[in-house]
Amino acid sequence: MEKTKAIFFTILCVFVSLSSAIVDDFCVADYSFPVGPAGFPCKNPANVTVDDFVFSGLGVSGNTSNTMFNSAVTPAIDTKFAGLNGLGISMARLDIGVGGVIPLHTHRVSEVIIVIDGTIIAGFIASDNTAYFKKLNKGDMMIFPQSLLHFQVNVGEIPALAFVSLASAHPGFMFTSSSLGSNDLPTEIIEKITLLDAKQVKELKNIFGGSPN
Ligand SMILES: *[C@@H]1O[C@H](CO)[C@@H](O)[C@H](O)[C@H]1NC(C)=O
Ligand SMILES: *[C@@H]1O[C@H](CO)[C@@H](O)[C@H](O)[C@H]1NC(C)=O
């Protein structure tokens, strides 16, 4: 009986030590360790200050002139915003130039967008291949359910500004075109697995820095 209790207690301790968000108020990221599936290890609470819970980077427009897509995503996630580590939330600022897009992408968790300025068409593709898309104006919000491919296109006359909130401190963004074009897979394998032709694959690799072959 005592032995059973001891085992139960041990299991409970392991569970509790893995569930820091349940037993602690917060777990500010300690950047001297690598991030893992549960986030960063916690900084010693004695060294935590209010500044760990404040992030000022989203007040500044992203530079939309330096990408293929005429847009910029400025994330406030656990790698930059230590206080939200382990809490299951993050945000990002989207700046989309006239005619620009946030290209097709996915992440592990659901997202909500709110449009602050401009007019965009936002949408996602469900796992049965139904496309849900709509024109959104200032003040409109939309949900992109977890892991579904989604996008935003500026269809207005002015630069668009939107903020998104994501249900993870570390959402794991994957952009379809850049994922295809920035890896070291041989061109012939990418051709086979996508039905793109060699010229198109090489163009993507050239744009996104994948291996030349
Ligand atoms: C707390 O911060 C001080 C000075 O910034 C540092 O010397 C000390 O090692 C830190 N303590 C811990 C436990 O991280
Ligand atoms: C934006 O990026 C472009 C290309 O990288 C650069 O030439 C330009 O100076 C940047 N603009 C600002 C305001 O940083």
PDB file of C-alpha atoms and ligand atoms in Angstrom:
ATOM      1  CA  MET A   1       0.000   0.000   0.000  1.00  0.00           C
ATOM      2  CA  GLU A   2       2.764   2.430   1.011  1.00  0.00           C
ATOM      3  CA  LYS A   3       4.616   1.503  -2.149  1.00  0.00           C
ATOM      4  CA  THR A   4       1.557   2.239  -4.303  1.00  0.00           C
ATOM      5  CA  LYS A   5       1.202   5.614  -2.612  1.00  0.00           C
ATOM      6  CA  ALA A   6       4.852   6.377  -3.222  1.00  0.00           C
ATOM      7  CA  ILE A   7       4.536   5.517  -6.904  1.00  0.00           C
ATOM      8  CA  PHE A   8       1.392   7.609  -7.204  1.00  0.00           C
ATOM      9  CA  PHE A   9       3.123  10.529  -5.489  1.00  0.00           C
ATOM     10  CA  THR A  10       6.120  10.224  -7.804  1.00  0.00           C
ATOM     11  CA  ILE A  11       3.878  10.228 -10.881  1.00  0.00           C
ATOM     12  CA  LEU A  12       2.015  13.247  -9.503  1.00  0.00           C
ATOM     13  CA  CYS A  13       5.288  15.138  -8.963  1.00  0.00           C
ATOM     14  CA  VAL A  14       6.433  14.437 -12.519  1.00  0.00           C
ATOM     15  CA  PHE A  15       3.072  15.586 -13.864  1.00  0.00           C
ATOM     16  CA  VAL A  16       3.114  18.742 -11.754  1.00  0.00           C
ATOM     17  CA  SER A  17       6.669  19.635 -12.756  1.00  0.00           C
ATOM     18  CA  LEU A  18       5.700  19.349 -16.443  1.00  0.00           C
ATOM     19  CA  SER A  19       2.610  21.520 -15.998  1.00  0.00           C
ATOM     20  CA  SER A  20       4.206  24.799 -15.052  1.00  0.00           C
ATOM     21  CA  ALA A  21       1.287  26.860 -16.374  1.00  0.00           C
ATOM     22  CA  ILE A  22      -0.975  25.144 -13.847  1.00  0.00           C
ATOM     23  CA  VAL A  23       1.193  25.487 -10.746  1.00  0.00           C
ATOM     24  CA  ASP A  24       2.970  28.776 -11.491  1.00  0.00           C
ATOM     25  CA  ASP A  25       1.655  32.201 -12.430  1.00  0.00           C
ATOM     26  CA  PHE A  26       4.056  32.423 -15.355  1.00  0.00           C
ATOM     27  CA  CYS A  27       7.195  30.999 -16.938  1.00  0.00           C
ATOM     28  CA  VAL A  28       9.165  33.859 -18.453  1.00  0.00           C
ATOM     29  CA  ALA A  29      11.525  32.425 -21.092  1.00  0.00           C
ATOM     30  CA  ASP A  30      15.133  31.828 -20.137  1.00  0.00           C
ATOM     31  CA  TYR A  31      16.895  32.298 -23.466  1.00  0.00           C
ATOM     32  CA  SER A  32      20.086  30.610 -22.276  1.00  0.00           C
ATOM     33  CA  PHE A  33      18.355  27.285 -23.084  1.00  0.00           C
ATOM     34  CA  PRO A  34      16.923  26.074 -26.415  1.00  0.00           C
ATOM     35  CA  VAL A  35      13.158  26.085 -26.990  1.00  0.00           C
ATOM     36  CA  GLY A  36      11.435  22.681 -26.790  1.00  0.00           C
ATOM     37  CA  PRO A  37       7.905  21.417 -27.498  1.00  0.00           C
ATOM     38  CA  ALA A  38       6.705  22.902 -24.181  1.00  0.00           C
ATOM     39  CA  GLY A  39       8.484  26.234 -24.767  1.00  0.00           C
ATOM     40  CA  PHE A  40      11.572  27.655 -23.085  1.00  0.00           C
ATOM     41  CA  PRO A  41      12.583  26.774 -19.511  1.00  0.00           C
ATOM     42  CA  CYS A  42      11.552  29.388 -16.936  1.00  0.00           C
ATOM     43  CA  LYS A  43      13.742  32.268 -15.894  1.00  0.00           C
ATOM     44  CA  ASN A  44      14.313  32.476 -12.131  1.00  0.00           C
ATOM     45  CA  PRO A  45      11.278  34.445 -10.841  1.00  0.00           C
ATOM     46  CA  ALA A  46      13.653  36.559  -8.721  1.00  0.00           C
ATOM     47  CA  ASN A  47      15.027  37.980 -11.957  1.00  0.00           C
ATOM     48  CA  VAL A  48      11.676  38.625 -13.665  1.00  0.00           C
ATOM     49  CA  THR A  49      10.627  42.261 -14.161  1.00  0.00           C
ATOM     50  CA  VAL A  50       7.536  43.946 -15.627  1.00  0.00           C
ATOM     51  CA  ASP A  51       9.458  44.489 -18.850  1.00  0.00           C
ATOM     52  CA  ASP A  52       9.320  40.729 -19.475  1.00  0.00           C
ATOM     53  CA  PHE A  53       5.544  41.149 -19.898  1.00  0.00           C
ATOM     54  CA  VAL A  54       5.668  44.160 -22.220  1.00  0.00           C
ATOM     55  CA  PHE A  55       6.494  44.148 -25.946  1.00  0.00           C
ATOM     56  CA  SER A  56       6.625  47.367 -27.935  1.00  0.00           C
ATOM     57  CA  GLY A  57       7.602  46.091 -31.386  1.00  0.00           C
ATOM     58  CA  LEU A  58       4.148  46.039 -32.997  1.00  0.00           C
ATOM     59  CA  GLY A  59       3.805  49.829 -33.135  1.00  0.00           C
ATOM     60  CA  VAL A  60       6.184  50.015 -36.066  1.00  0.00           C
ATOM     61  CA  SER A  61       5.219  49.179 -39.685  1.00  0.00           C
ATOM     62  CA  GLY A  62       7.025  46.211 -41.155  1.00  0.00           C
ATOM     63  CA  ASN A  63       9.131  46.811 -44.262  1.00  0.00           C
ATOM     64  CA  THR A  64       6.967  45.587 -47.145  1.00  0.00           C
ATOM     65  CA  SER A  65       9.433  46.494 -49.899  1.00  0.00           C
ATOM     66  CA  ASN A  66      11.844  43.653 -49.325  1.00  0.00           C
ATOM     67  CA  THR A  67       9.843  40.551 -50.193  1.00  0.00           C
ATOM     68  CA  MET A  68       8.229  38.890 -53.178  1.00  0.00           C
ATOM     69  CA  PHE A  69       4.878  39.422 -51.554  1.00  0.00           C
ATOM     70  CA  ASN A  70       4.854  43.138 -50.750  1.00  0.00           C
ATOM     71  CA  SER A  71       4.017  42.403 -47.132  1.00  0.00           C
ATOM     72  CA  ALA A  72       5.627  42.001 -43.741  1.00  0.00           C
ATOM     73  CA  VAL A  73       4.786  39.839 -40.733  1.00  0.00           C
ATOM     74  CA  THR A  74       6.127  41.133 -37.426  1.00  0.00           C
ATOM     75  CA  PRO A  75       5.676  38.422 -34.793  1.00  0.00           C
ATOM     76  CA  ALA A  76       5.444  38.831 -31.032  1.00  0.00           C
ATOM     77  CA  ILE A  77       6.079  35.198 -30.084  1.00  0.00           C
ATOM     78  CA  ASP A  78       8.066  33.517 -27.314  1.00  0.00           C
ATOM     79  CA  THR A  79      11.427  33.907 -29.081  1.00  0.00           C
ATOM     80  CA  LYS A  80      11.041  37.708 -28.833  1.00  0.00           C
ATOM     81  CA  PHE A  81       8.487  38.206 -26.067  1.00  0.00           C
ATOM     82  CA  ALA A  82       9.704  36.276 -23.017  1.00  0.00           C
ATOM     83  CA  GLY A  83       6.598  36.832 -20.854  1.00  0.00           C
ATOM     84  CA  LEU A  84       4.184  34.859 -23.049  1.00  0.00           C
ATOM     85  CA  ASN A  85       6.321  31.712 -22.953  1.00  0.00           C
ATOM     86  CA  GLY A  86       4.179  28.723 -21.966  1.00  0.00           C
ATOM     87  CA  LEU A  87       0.910  30.670 -21.872  1.00  0.00           C
ATOM     88  CA  GLY A  88      -0.536  29.523 -25.204  1.00  0.00           C
ATOM     89  CA  ILE A  89      -0.924  32.945 -26.802  1.00  0.00           C
ATOM     90  CA  SER A  90       0.982  35.234 -29.177  1.00  0.00           C
ATOM     91  CA  MET A  91       0.339  38.034 -31.653  1.00  0.00           C
ATOM     92  CA  ALA A  92       1.671  39.379 -34.917  1.00  0.00           C
ATOM     93  CA  ARG A  93       1.339  42.531 -36.973  1.00  0.00           C
ATOM     94  CA  LEU A  94       0.573  42.223 -40.682  1.00  0.00           C
ATOM     95  CA  ASP A  95       1.488  45.051 -43.053  1.00  0.00           C
ATOM     96  CA  ILE A  96       0.330  44.418 -46.614  1.00  0.00           C
ATOM     97  CA  GLY A  97       1.201  46.904 -49.353  1.00  0.00           C
ATOM     98  CA  VAL A  98      -1.303  47.747 -52.102  1.00  0.00           C
ATOM     99  CA  GLY A  99      -1.699  44.558 -54.142  1.00  0.00           C
ATOM    100  CA  GLY A 100       0.435  42.629 -51.638  1.00  0.00           C
ATOM    101  CA  VAL A 101      -0.327  39.304 -50.003  1.00  0.00           C
ATOM    102  CA  ILE A 102       0.443  37.221 -46.954  1.00  0.00           C
ATOM    103  CA  PRO A 103       1.093  34.027 -48.904  1.00  0.00           C
ATOM    104  CA  LEU A 104      -0.527  30.659 -48.269  1.00  0.00           C
ATOM    105  CA  HIS A 105       0.656  29.301 -44.931  1.00  0.00           C
ATOM    106  CA  THR A 106      -0.196  27.152 -41.945  1.00  0.00           C
ATOM    107  CA  HIS A 107       0.615  26.794 -38.256  1.00  0.00           C
ATOM    108  CA  ARG A 108      -0.265  24.380 -35.476  1.00  0.00           C
ATOM    109  CA  VAL A 109      -2.898  26.549 -33.805  1.00  0.00           C
ATOM    110  CA  SER A 110      -5.978  28.644 -34.526  1.00  0.00           C
ATOM    111  CA  GLU A 111      -5.686  32.327 -35.379  1.00  0.00           C
ATOM    112  CA  VAL A 112      -7.992  35.316 -35.177  1.00  0.00           C
ATOM    113  CA  ILE A 113      -7.377  38.416 -37.312  1.00  0.00           C
ATOM    114  CA  ILE A 114      -8.687  41.943 -36.891  1.00  0.00           C
ATOM    115  CA  VAL A 115      -8.343  44.449 -39.726  1.00  0.00           C
ATOM    116  CA  ILE A 116      -7.273  47.913 -38.549  1.00  0.00           C
ATOM    117  CA  ASP A 117      -6.876  49.617 -41.915  1.00  0.00           C
ATOM    118  CA  GLY A 118      -7.605  48.830 -45.548  1.00  0.00           C
ATOM    119  CA  THR A 119      -9.485  46.046 -47.301  1.00  0.00           C
ATOM    120  CA  ILE A 120      -8.292  42.488 -47.631  1.00  0.00           C
ATOM    121  CA  ILE A 121      -9.600  39.200 -48.908  1.00  0.00           C
ATOM    122  CA  ALA A 122      -8.831  36.594 -46.275  1.00  0.00           C
ATOM    123  CA  GLY A 123      -9.533  32.916 -46.486  1.00  0.00           C
ATOM    124  CA  PHE A 124      -8.665  29.348 -45.612  1.00  0.00           C
ATOM    125  CA  ILE A 125      -8.995  25.958 -47.254  1.00  0.00           C
ATOM    126  CA  ALA A 126     -10.658  23.265 -45.154  1.00  0.00           C
ATOM    127  CA  SER A 127      -9.484  19.653 -45.132  1.00  0.00           C
ATOM    128  CA  ASP A 128     -12.345  18.726 -47.501  1.00  0.00           C
ATOM    129  CA  ASN A 129     -10.903  21.375 -49.886  1.00  0.00           C
ATOM    130  CA  THR A 130     -13.761  23.828 -49.395  1.00  0.00           C
ATOM    131  CA  ALA A 131     -12.425  27.395 -49.608  1.00  0.00           C
ATOM    132  CA  TYR A 132     -13.900  29.912 -47.166  1.00  0.00           C
ATOM    133  CA  PHE A 133     -12.934  33.449 -48.162  1.00  0.00           C
ATOM    134  CA  LYS A 134     -14.363  36.937 -47.816  1.00  0.00           C
ATOM    135  CA  LYS A 135     -13.578  40.594 -48.217  1.00  0.00           C
ATOM    136  CA  LEU A 136     -12.819  42.150 -44.821  1.00  0.00           C
ATOM    137  CA  ASN A 137     -12.869  45.857 -43.984  1.00  0.00           C
ATOM    138  CA  LYS A 138     -11.656  47.904 -41.056  1.00  0.00           C
ATOM    139  CA  GLY A 139     -12.882  46.367 -37.797  1.00  0.00           C
ATOM    140  CA  ASP A 140     -13.790  42.994 -39.317  1.00  0.00           C
ATOM    141  CA  MET A 141     -12.470  39.834 -37.712  1.00  0.00           C
ATOM    142  CA  MET A 142     -12.046  36.304 -39.046  1.00  0.00           C
ATOM    143  CA  ILE A 143     -10.988  32.941 -37.622  1.00  0.00           C
ATOM    144  CA  PHE A 144      -8.523  30.589 -39.289  1.00  0.00           C
ATOM    145  CA  PRO A 145      -8.952  27.164 -37.651  1.00  0.00           C
ATOM    146  CA  GLN A 146      -5.847  25.343 -36.488  1.00  0.00           C
ATOM    147  CA  SER A 147      -3.448  23.936 -39.104  1.00  0.00           C
ATOM    148  CA  LEU A 148      -5.578  24.852 -42.158  1.00  0.00           C
ATOM    149  CA  LEU A 149      -3.884  26.631 -45.079  1.00  0.00           C
ATOM    150  CA  HIS A 150      -4.833  30.315 -45.177  1.00  0.00           C
ATOM    151  CA  PHE A 151      -3.898  33.681 -46.736  1.00  0.00           C
ATOM    152  CA  GLN A 152      -4.625  37.409 -46.906  1.00  0.00           C
ATOM    153  CA  VAL A 153      -4.620  39.626 -50.035  1.00  0.00           C
ATOM    154  CA  ASN A 154      -4.775  43.420 -50.021  1.00  0.00           C
ATOM    155  CA  VAL A 155      -7.498  44.286 -52.549  1.00  0.00           C
ATOM    156  CA  GLY A 156      -7.883  47.922 -51.429  1.00  0.00           C
ATOM    157  CA  GLU A 157      -6.384  51.223 -52.545  1.00  0.00           C
ATOM    158  CA  ILE A 158      -4.266  51.772 -49.426  1.00  0.00           C
ATOM    159  CA  PRO A 159      -1.750  49.681 -47.450  1.00  0.00           C
ATOM    160  CA  ALA A 160      -3.581  47.262 -45.159  1.00  0.00           C
ATOM    161  CA  LEU A 161      -2.839  46.819 -41.472  1.00  0.00           C
ATOM    162  CA  ALA A 162      -4.098  43.920 -39.384  1.00  0.00           C
ATOM    163  CA  PHE A 163      -3.220  42.228 -36.130  1.00  0.00           C
ATOM    164  CA  VAL A 164      -3.536  38.528 -35.472  1.00  0.00           C
ATOM    165  CA  SER A 165      -3.646  36.529 -32.283  1.00  0.00           C
ATOM    166  CA  LEU A 166      -2.546  32.897 -32.218  1.00  0.00           C
ATOM    167  CA  ALA A 167      -3.353  30.176 -29.711  1.00  0.00           C
ATOM    168  CA  SER A 168       0.297  29.299 -29.030  1.00  0.00           C
ATOM    169  CA  ALA A 169       3.371  31.134 -27.818  1.00  0.00           C
ATOM    170  CA  HIS A 170       5.290  29.329 -30.584  1.00  0.00           C
ATOM    171  CA  PRO A 171       2.872  28.756 -33.498  1.00  0.00           C
ATOM    172  CA  GLY A 172       5.351  27.276 -36.017  1.00  0.00           C
ATOM    173  CA  PHE A 173       4.640  29.230 -39.227  1.00  0.00           C
ATOM    174  CA  MET A 174       5.081  27.329 -42.511  1.00  0.00           C
ATOM    175  CA  PHE A 175       4.687  29.265 -45.770  1.00  0.00           C
ATOM    176  CA  THR A 176       3.950  26.877 -48.655  1.00  0.00           C
ATOM    177  CA  SER A 177       6.078  28.515 -51.364  1.00  0.00           C
ATOM    178  CA  SER A 178       9.049  29.274 -49.169  1.00  0.00           C
ATOM    179  CA  SER A 179       8.911  25.821 -47.542  1.00  0.00           C
ATOM    180  CA  LEU A 180       9.105  24.297 -51.023  1.00  0.00           C
ATOM    181  CA  GLY A 181      11.779  26.708 -52.234  1.00  0.00           C
ATOM    182  CA  SER A 182      14.136  26.988 -49.280  1.00  0.00           C
ATOM    183  CA  ASN A 183      14.974  23.361 -48.539  1.00  0.00           C
ATOM    184  CA  ASP A 184      17.678  21.024 -49.851  1.00  0.00           C
ATOM    185  CA  LEU A 185      15.430  18.442 -51.518  1.00  0.00           C
ATOM    186  CA  PRO A 186      16.574  17.597 -55.051  1.00  0.00           C
ATOM    187  CA  THR A 187      14.548  19.366 -57.745  1.00  0.00           C
ATOM    188  CA  GLU A 188      13.383  16.064 -59.236  1.00  0.00           C
ATOM    189  CA  ILE A 189      11.850  14.988 -55.914  1.00  0.00           C
ATOM    190  CA  ILE A 190      10.031  18.321 -55.532  1.00  0.00           C
ATOM    191  CA  GLU A 191       8.746  17.914 -59.115  1.00  0.00           C
ATOM    192  CA  LYS A 192       7.372  14.470 -58.261  1.00  0.00           C
ATOM    193  CA  ILE A 193       5.749  15.444 -54.976  1.00  0.00           C
ATOM    194  CA  THR A 194       4.149  18.662 -56.256  1.00  0.00           C
ATOM    195  CA  LEU A 195       3.603  18.238 -60.044  1.00  0.00           C
ATOM    196  CA  LEU A 196       5.508  21.535 -60.550  1.00  0.00           C
ATOM    197  CA  ASP A 197       7.971  21.403 -63.458  1.00  0.00           C
ATOM    198  CA  ALA A 198      11.745  21.712 -63.050  1.00  0.00           C
ATOM    199  CA  LYS A 199      11.787  25.342 -64.187  1.00  0.00           C
ATOM    200  CA  GLN A 200       9.185  26.335 -61.589  1.00  0.00           C
ATOM    201  CA  VAL A 201      10.991  24.438 -58.815  1.00  0.00           C
ATOM    202  CA  LYS A 202      14.293  26.120 -59.719  1.00  0.00           C
ATOM    203  CA  GLU A 203      12.591  29.515 -59.685  1.00  0.00           C
ATOM    204  CA  LEU A 204      11.257  28.845 -56.183  1.00  0.00           C
ATOM    205  CA  LYS A 205      14.681  27.617 -55.007  1.00  0.00           C
ATOM    206  CA  ASN A 206      16.269  30.710 -56.514  1.00  0.00           C
ATOM    207  CA  ILE A 207      13.830  33.058 -54.759  1.00  0.00           C
ATOM    208  CA  PHE A 208      13.886  31.336 -51.367  1.00  0.00           C
ATOM    209  CA  GLY A 209      17.490  30.105 -51.242  1.00  0.00           C
ATOM    210  CA  GLY A 210      17.073  26.340 -51.545  1.00  0.00           C
ATOM    211  CA  SER A 211      19.891  24.113 -52.819  1.00  0.00           C
ATOM    212  CA  PRO A 212      20.586  24.795 -56.507  1.00  0.00           C
ATOM    213  CA  ASN A 213      19.890  21.228 -57.628  1.00  0.00           C
TER     214      ASN A 213
HETATM  215  C1  LIG B   1      19.855  37.254 -11.808  1.00  0.00           C
HETATM  216  O1  LIG B   1      20.432  38.397 -12.439  1.00  0.00           O
HETATM  217  C2  LIG B   1      21.703  38.717 -11.928  1.00  0.00           C
HETATM  218  C3  LIG B   1      22.162  40.037 -12.538  1.00  0.00           C
HETATM  219  O2  LIG B   1      21.421  40.394 -13.652  1.00  0.00           O
HETATM  220  C4  LIG B   1      22.667  37.598 -12.216  1.00  0.00           C
HETATM  221  O3  LIG B   1      23.938  37.894 -11.713  1.00  0.00           O
HETATM  222  C5  LIG B   1      22.151  36.333 -11.583  1.00  0.00           C
HETATM  223  O4  LIG B   1      22.978  35.255 -11.962  1.00  0.00           O
HETATM  224  C6  LIG B   1      20.737  36.059 -12.025  1.00  0.00           C
HETATM  225  N1  LIG B   1      20.253  34.950 -11.265  1.00  0.00           N
HETATM  226  C7  LIG B   1      19.689  33.905 -11.842  1.00  0.00           C
HETATM  227  C8  LIG B   1      19.275  32.795 -10.925  1.00  0.00           C
HETATM  228  O5  LIG B   1      19.489  33.839 -13.044  1.00  0.00           O
HETATM  229  C1  LIG B   2      13.128  48.218 -46.677  1.00  0.00           C
HETATM  230  O1  LIG B   2      13.827  47.167 -47.300  1.00  0.00           O
HETATM  231  C2  LIG B   2      14.488  47.552 -48.494  1.00  0.00           C
HETATM  232  C3  LIG B   2      15.053  46.310 -49.156  1.00  0.00           C
HETATM  233  O2  LIG B   2      15.685  45.481 -48.236  1.00  0.00           O
HETATM  234  C4  LIG B   2      15.558  48.577 -48.157  1.00  0.00           C
HETATM  235  O3  LIG B   2      16.217  48.986 -49.319  1.00  0.00           O
HETATM  236  C5  LIG B   2      14.887  49.778 -47.488  1.00  0.00           C
HETATM  237  O4  LIG B   2      15.871  50.688 -47.063  1.00  0.00           O
HETATM  238  C6  LIG B   2      14.059  49.337 -46.292  1.00  0.00           C
HETATM  239  N1  LIG B   2      13.292  50.468 -45.809  1.00  0.00           N
HETATM  240  C7  LIG B   2      13.277  50.806 -44.531  1.00  0.00           C
HETATM  241  C8  LIG B   2      12.411  51.978 -44.179  1.00  0.00           C
HETATM  242  O5  LIG B   2      13.921  50.216 -43.671  1.00  0.00           O
END
